[in-house]
């Protein structure tokens, strides 16, 4: 394939690459792309999951217990008992079939959901830019990327507008790498300024990329996929695993005990052995993985109806256990539709020049258009921008928090800067007076400007400052150093009204035991204003500057009593999430920005929304299809429901089923014959398994979804001790009645015992399913 | 008290029904089952019913001590 010769593809001339990949700047045709997709395979690093079902069957049969049982049955078949052999094989095949069918269907449903929120790339096909699922990319495709996008494959940069990529995956460095086209002789990927690699992401600017390698042929895609998939198991998964180990030990002990006692009493060896193994099979909660998958998938489907798409099934538990939800306010707590309220100059009167400058700056901005720019554009629809053209720009980033454009009209050039008010103020040395003069800023003027910003912010409005500076006519490029000595023209004031239903959603979350914390990049006044409007039970506020002063330990101590965080930088979001987790909270983080991805990843439950940046959606465990906290509240209920239903299965397995097998083991010691034949034990187990298929669909008690649910091993063990003992007590009573009152022989004893044990085992679900942990 | 979902009622009763039918079906003999006298069948019904009542009572005992407030 084209893999090897293109090892250092970035050192080849662009035209050479076009020729080699038989493609062109307009991209491939659909036919070519389909052809290549068949040749090179999909652009994924994981194996296609097609062969899975066969592998799964193999794995089930290879399980030690099942194989021991099969071997034992085969031996008993070879010694003449062919009927038993046939029945045992039938029972095993039915059990495995039941298990596989359920699990396979559930996994397919979950997979389909996950695909529905898969990342798309803007690909040029047949000369038209089309959003295409990333796994459909092929070498030779031409892809358009913008800030927030994941780089979907390896390739070279054909065009760049200040594109910067986060290549921490390769370099370990958090600083974005500048990406631009041009000949490059680099020997290693991090030095290749003209190359983009799968698994990295664009943090600012835009780029057009020619795809050179896809899927497993990419250099780092594998690492990236592994990094995202290798997540530590949740508390629930660890709990289930521990429980599994306890049951396993008990099973081994009980099996050996039964075997030993039966041999000591000189019972038939083969039958005793088969009975012991059948008991072990009955004790193993072999359906637990299937029940978990099915319950989770069922939960995921129900959540999808409520407009939350689950990407990682295990996160459903964490959602149910979540007791703190961190969110930015914009879009979730407030309307995403931000409106431009005013555009005052120094005299606090709306100033047309301010609006015009802001509109020009916004019009020519590439990269992510913020809602603020949309608001300016719709407000300034009537302002004529004719004659203006853009020469260069410095896009927005979270460190500078401003956007600059170098523009020209009638041969006069100027730079227009728009951004956070205090940043601009500190870089301004003059001001536009309402009468048209440009005067230097003196202290009273500066104070007056600061007062405008402060007054607006105190009303919960967002404020951007607009400034400009004339540039020499020969300057075609803009540098960061140009953003100084500015002439401040005025402010754009935006209002982002709280959502009408956000207050209700927050109240619902609080009632459900979930504390909402706001982590915002906005100023303290804005954050406080929104919190008040939403009736958030606020307990204090920390600013980014204050958080920076705190050590991790002091932060963890303060974090309980502080719900509002203003002017928080991206890495502080992650710090806050980690501090909350350190305090023992199960933390959710809802974010959509490029800079939210690390915090989304750090949280127990990473949430993002449809339409958020690729990196945020990729990092998230769940995607909300609508920006509405009510959807999260719905999702939490589903999470707790799922947890409650899995707990029903666990309780059944540990108390009823376990008690039954225990009494069977004891009875085998005291009876002169086996209490059930091995086949009857297996049949008992199969029908019991069958009865539990309905559990994932079951309703749950209100009280079970009222509070966050966490795995509590002590509670389960206590339940097991009480219910298991009760079950054994009744088995013993049956035992006594059968032996003493009815003087039952082996066959009658087994028949009655079978009926009693299967009826108690199955019917007790209707007792166990309702359960109130508060008595 | 929430009512059990029809799917759970169905899966439980179908499984129980299947097990009981096996016990009286023509297959019974090959599985090692024999017909039960009527008094024994009634006794078992009583045992099962008593067990379920006791389980309902014991459940609350199992839940309460040390339960989270």
Coordinates of C-alpha atoms in Angstrom, one line a residue, chain A residues 87 298 651 656 677 679-680 683 687 690-695 697-701 710 712 714-715 718-719 722-723 726-727 730 733-734 737-738 742 747-748 750-756 758-760 762-775, chain B residues 1-20 22-23 27-28 30-41 43-44 46-69:
Chain A
X87 CA -30.1 -33.1 27.7
X298 CA -32.2 -0.4 27.6
X651 CA -30.0 -9.3 45.1
X656 CA -32.5 -16.4 46.7
X677 CA -30.0 -35.0 39.6
X679 CA -29.7 -32.4 34.9
X680 CA -32.4 -31.1 37.2
X683 CA -32.8 -27.2 34.4
X687 CA -35.6 -21.7 34.0
X690 CA -35.2 -17.3 31.9
X691 CA -37.4 -15.7 34.5
X692 CA -35.0 -12.8 34.9
X693 CA -35.1 -11.6 31.3
X694 CA -37.8 -9.1 32.3
X695 CA -35.7 -7.4 34.9
X697 CA -37.6 -3.6 31.7
X698 CA -39.0 -3.3 35.2
X699 CA -40.3 -0.2 36.9
X700 CA -38.6 1.0 40.1
X701 CA -39.7 2.6 43.3
X710 CA -23.8 4.4 45.0
X712 CA -22.9 -0.3 48.9
X714 CA -22.3 -3.8 53.2
X715 CA -26.0 -3.3 52.3
X718 CA -26.6 -7.7 54.9
X719 CA -29.4 -8.4 52.5
X722 CA -31.0 -12.2 56.0
X723 CA -32.7 -13.4 52.8
X726 CA -34.6 -17.3 55.3
X727 CA -34.5 -19.2 52.0
X730 CA -37.7 -22.9 54.2
X733 CA -38.5 -27.3 56.3
X734 CA -39.4 -28.7 52.9
X737 CA -41.6 -32.5 55.5
X738 CA -40.6 -34.6 52.5
X742 CA -44.2 -38.1 53.1
X747 CA -37.6 -39.6 42.6
X748 CA -40.6 -38.1 44.5
X750 CA -36.5 -34.6 43.7
X751 CA -39.7 -33.7 41.9
X752 CA -41.2 -32.0 45.0
X753 CA -37.9 -30.3 45.8
X754 CA -37.5 -29.1 42.2
X755 CA -41.0 -27.5 42.2
X756 CA -40.5 -25.9 45.6
X758 CA -37.9 -23.1 41.4
X759 CA -41.2 -21.6 42.6
X760 CA -39.6 -19.8 45.6
X762 CA -38.7 -17.2 40.7
X763 CA -41.5 -15.7 42.7
X764 CA -39.4 -14.0 45.2
X765 CA -38.5 -11.4 42.5
X766 CA -41.8 -9.8 43.2
X767 CA -40.8 -9.3 46.8
X768 CA -37.2 -8.3 46.1
X769 CA -38.0 -5.8 43.3
X770 CA -39.6 -3.3 45.7
X771 CA -37.1 -2.3 48.2
X772 CA -36.8 0.8 50.3
X773 CA -33.4 1.5 51.7
X774 CA -34.9 3.8 54.3
X775 CA -37.2 1.1 55.6
Chain B
X1 CA -45.2 0.7 45.7
X2 CA -44.5 0.4 42.0
X3 CA -46.2 -2.3 40.0
X4 CA -44.0 -4.9 38.2
X5 CA -43.6 -4.3 34.5
X6 CA -45.6 -6.7 32.3
X7 CA -42.4 -7.9 30.8
X8 CA -41.1 -9.1 34.2
X9 CA -44.5 -10.7 35.0
X10 CA -44.4 -12.5 31.7
X11 CA -40.8 -13.7 31.9
X12 CA -41.2 -14.9 35.5
X13 CA -44.5 -16.7 34.9
X14 CA -43.5 -18.2 31.6
X15 CA -40.3 -19.6 33.2
X16 CA -42.2 -20.9 36.2
X17 CA -44.9 -22.4 33.9
X18 CA -42.3 -24.0 31.7
X19 CA -40.7 -25.6 34.7
X20 CA -44.0 -26.9 36.0
X22 CA -41.8 -30.1 32.4
X23 CA -42.6 -31.8 35.6
X27 CA -40.6 -35.6 29.1
X28 CA -40.9 -35.8 32.9
X30 CA -36.6 -38.9 31.1
X31 CA -35.8 -35.9 33.4
X32 CA -36.3 -38.1 36.5
X33 CA -39.6 -36.6 37.6
X34 CA -42.5 -38.6 39.0
X35 CA -46.2 -37.6 39.6
X36 CA -46.8 -36.0 43.0
X37 CA -49.7 -36.9 45.3
X38 CA -52.3 -34.1 45.7
X39 CA -51.5 -33.5 49.4
X40 CA -47.9 -33.0 48.6
X41 CA -48.7 -30.5 45.9
X43 CA -48.2 -28.6 50.9
X44 CA -45.7 -27.2 48.5
X46 CA -48.5 -23.5 51.2
X47 CA -44.7 -23.6 51.8
X48 CA -44.1 -21.3 48.8
X49 CA -46.9 -18.9 49.9
X50 CA -45.6 -18.8 53.5
X51 CA -42.0 -18.2 52.3
X52 CA -43.1 -15.2 50.1
X53 CA -44.9 -13.6 53.1
X54 CA -41.9 -14.2 55.4
X55 CA -39.6 -12.8 52.7
X56 CA -41.7 -9.6 52.5
X57 CA -41.3 -9.1 56.2
X58 CA -37.6 -10.1 56.3
X59 CA -36.9 -7.7 53.5
X60 CA -37.6 -4.7 55.7
X61 CA -35.5 -6.2 58.5
X62 CA -32.7 -6.6 56.0
X63 CA -33.0 -3.1 54.8
X64 CA -33.3 -1.2 58.0
X65 CA -30.4 -1.7 60.4
X66 CA -27.7 0.8 59.6
X67 CA -29.6 1.9 56.5
X68 CA -28.6 5.4 55.2
X69 CA -30.9 8.1 56.5

